[in-house]
Coordinates of C-alpha atoms in Angstrom, one line a residue:
M1 CA 50.2 113.9 -108.2
S2 CA 52.4 117.0 -107.5
V3 CA 51.1 118.7 -110.7
G4 CA 47.5 118.1 -109.5
L5 CA 48.3 119.7 -106.1
I6 CA 49.9 122.7 -107.9
I7 CA 46.8 123.1 -110.1
L8 CA 44.6 122.8 -107.0
A9 CA 46.6 125.4 -105.1
V10 CA 46.4 127.8 -108.0
I11 CA 42.6 127.3 -108.3
V12 CA 42.2 127.8 -104.6
G13 CA 44.5 130.9 -104.6
L14 CA 42.7 132.4 -107.5
G15 CA 39.3 131.7 -105.9
G16 CA 40.5 133.3 -102.7
F17 CA 41.7 136.3 -104.7
L18 CA 38.4 136.7 -106.5
I19 CA 36.4 136.4 -103.2
S20 CA 38.7 139.0 -101.6
I21 CA 38.0 141.5 -104.5
Y22 CA 34.2 140.8 -104.4
N23 CA 34.0 141.2 -100.6
G24 CA 36.0 144.5 -100.9
L25 CA 33.6 145.8 -103.5
I26 CA 30.6 144.9 -101.4
K27 CA 32.1 146.5 -98.3
L28 CA 32.7 149.8 -100.2
K29 CA 29.2 149.7 -101.8
N30 CA 27.7 149.4 -98.4
R31 CA 29.8 152.3 -97.1
V32 CA 28.4 154.4 -99.9
K33 CA 24.9 153.4 -99.0
E34 CA 25.5 154.2 -95.4
A35 CA 27.0 157.6 -96.3
W36 CA 23.9 158.3 -98.5
S37 CA 21.6 157.5 -95.5
D38 CA 23.6 160.1 -93.4
I39 CA 22.8 162.7 -96.1
D40 CA 19.1 161.6 -95.9
V41 CA 19.0 162.1 -92.1
Q42 CA 20.4 165.6 -92.4
L43 CA 18.1 166.6 -95.3
K44 CA 15.1 165.3 -93.3
R45 CA 16.1 167.5 -90.4
R46 CA 16.4 170.5 -92.8
Y47 CA 13.0 169.7 -94.3
D48 CA 11.5 169.7 -90.8
L49 CA 13.0 173.0 -89.9
I50 CA 12.0 175.0 -93.0
P51 CA 8.2 175.2 -92.3
N52 CA 8.9 176.5 -88.8
L53 CA 11.3 179.1 -90.2
V54 CA 8.8 180.2 -92.9
E55 CA 6.0 180.5 -90.3
T56 CA 8.2 182.7 -88.1
V57 CA 9.2 184.9 -91.0
K58 CA 5.6 185.2 -92.2
G59 CA 4.6 187.1 -89.1
Y60 CA 7.1 189.8 -89.9
A61 CA 7.2 189.8 -93.6
K62 CA 3.6 189.5 -94.8
H63 CA 4.3 191.1 -98.2
E64 CA 7.2 188.8 -98.9
S65 CA 5.0 185.9 -99.8
E66 CA 6.7 185.2 -103.1
T67 CA 10.0 184.5 -101.4
L68 CA 8.4 182.3 -98.8
E69 CA 6.4 180.4 -101.5
N70 CA 9.7 179.8 -103.4
V71 CA 11.3 178.3 -100.3
I72 CA 8.3 176.0 -99.7
K73 CA 8.3 175.0 -103.4
A74 CA 12.0 174.3 -103.4
R75 CA 11.6 172.2 -100.2
N76 CA 8.8 170.2 -101.8
E77 CA 10.8 169.6 -105.0
A78 CA 13.8 168.5 -102.9
M79 CA 11.7 166.1 -100.9
A80 CA 10.3 164.6 -104.2
A81 CA 13.8 164.3 -105.6
Q82 CA 14.9 162.5 -102.5
K83 CA 12.1 159.9 -103.0
G84 CA 13.3 159.5 -106.6
G85 CA 16.7 158.1 -105.5
D86 CA 18.7 159.7 -108.3
A87 CA 21.7 161.4 -106.7
K88 CA 22.3 163.9 -109.5
E89 CA 18.6 165.0 -109.5
Q90 CA 18.6 165.2 -105.7
A91 CA 21.8 167.3 -105.7
Q92 CA 20.2 169.8 -108.1
A93 CA 17.0 170.1 -106.0
E94 CA 19.0 170.5 -102.8
N95 CA 21.2 173.2 -104.4
M96 CA 18.0 175.0 -105.4
L97 CA 16.7 174.7 -101.9
S98 CA 19.9 176.1 -100.4
S99 CA 19.7 179.0 -102.8
T100 CA 16.1 179.9 -101.7
L101 CA 17.0 179.6 -98.1
K102 CA 19.6 182.4 -98.6
S103 CA 16.7 184.6 -99.5
I104 CA 15.0 184.1 -96.2
F105 CA 18.2 185.1 -94.4
A106 CA 18.3 188.2 -96.6
L107 CA 14.8 189.0 -95.6
A108 CA 15.9 189.1 -92.0
E109 CA 18.2 192.1 -92.8
A110 CA 15.1 194.1 -93.9
Y111 CA 13.2 193.4 -90.7
P112 CA 15.1 194.3 -87.5
D113 CA 12.4 192.9 -85.3
L114 CA 12.7 189.5 -87.1
K115 CA 16.5 189.5 -86.6
A116 CA 15.9 190.0 -82.9
N117 CA 13.2 187.3 -82.6
Q118 CA 14.4 184.5 -80.4
N119 CA 12.4 181.9 -82.3
F120 CA 13.9 183.1 -85.6
L121 CA 17.4 183.2 -84.2
E122 CA 17.1 179.6 -82.8
L123 CA 15.7 178.3 -86.1
Q124 CA 18.4 180.2 -88.0
R125 CA 21.1 178.7 -85.8
E126 CA 19.6 175.1 -86.2
L127 CA 19.3 175.5 -89.9
T128 CA 22.9 176.8 -90.2
D129 CA 24.1 173.8 -88.1
T130 CA 22.1 171.5 -90.3
E131 CA 23.6 173.0 -93.4
D132 CA 27.1 172.3 -91.9
K133 CA 26.1 168.7 -91.2
I134 CA 24.8 168.3 -94.7
Q135 CA 28.1 169.5 -96.1
A136 CA 30.0 167.1 -93.9
A137 CA 27.7 164.2 -94.9
R138 CA 28.2 165.1 -98.6
R139 CA 32.0 165.1 -98.1
F140 CA 31.7 161.7 -96.4
Y141 CA 29.5 160.3 -99.1
N142 CA 31.7 161.7 -101.9
G143 CA 34.8 160.2 -100.3
N144 CA 33.1 156.8 -100.2
V145 CA 31.9 157.2 -103.8
R146 CA 35.5 158.0 -104.8
D147 CA 36.9 154.9 -103.0
F148 CA 34.2 152.7 -104.5
N149 CA 34.5 154.1 -108.1
T150 CA 38.3 153.8 -107.9
K151 CA 38.1 150.2 -106.7
I152 CA 35.8 149.1 -109.6
E153 CA 38.0 150.9 -112.1
V154 CA 41.5 149.5 -111.2
F155 CA 42.9 146.3 -112.7
P156 CA 42.1 143.5 -112.0
N157 CA 39.0 144.6 -110.0
N158 CA 37.5 146.1 -113.1
I159 CA 37.2 142.7 -114.7
L160 CA 35.3 141.2 -111.8
A161 CA 33.3 144.4 -111.2
G162 CA 32.2 144.4 -114.9
M163 CA 31.2 140.7 -114.7
M164 CA 29.2 141.3 -111.5
N165 CA 27.6 144.4 -112.9
F166 CA 28.9 146.8 -110.3
K167 CA 28.1 150.4 -111.4
K168 CA 29.8 153.7 -110.5
F169 CA 27.9 155.9 -108.1
E170 CA 27.3 159.6 -108.8
F171 CA 29.0 162.2 -106.7
F172 CA 26.7 164.6 -104.7
E173 CA 27.9 167.8 -106.2
V174 CA 27.2 171.5 -105.7
G175 CA 25.9 173.1 -108.9
D176 CA 26.9 176.5 -110.3
E177 CA 28.8 179.3 -108.7
K178 CA 25.7 180.9 -107.2
E179 CA 24.9 177.7 -105.4
R180 CA 28.5 177.4 -104.0
D181 CA 28.1 180.4 -101.8
A182 CA 27.6 179.6 -98.2
V183 CA 24.4 180.6 -96.4
K184 CA 25.1 184.0 -94.9
V185 CA 24.0 184.4 -91.4
S186 CA 24.4 187.9 -90.0
F187 CA 23.1 189.7 -87.0

């Protein structure tokens, strides 16, 4: 009878241990999803600001249509990548969009009236603020991805994670060196 109790205690203890690992994995997976939704919110805000910024610039820089078309094209590609749900593809599209946005701010240097336009200045400030929030959301997301990926790779979690088909998440990374430069805002 005491051997049966010992076996039962071991089974219950092992079951509790497995449940604890599983619940921890689910908790971290949900944190990653929450962090991704934070990125989505900030990207949506950026997408909404861009057409207003482009329209403001159009009034001052009529012959700069190629630059403005590139910004809109990059915005549309980023929005399409967002719907695709692939973090790596979306990161590449977002990095391209960030690059094209820099060209709009460079245009402002060539048009002093545009630099002084209150509408442009407010949109520029909001876009810069949004870019900062996107960076913070990326850091938060990547921290949660790091925690989740570490949890599914360490022993003995990796055994249960493999059996339950938990997969690593991709980091939301900045691309090449050109894309790593911050958006320059100057007056």
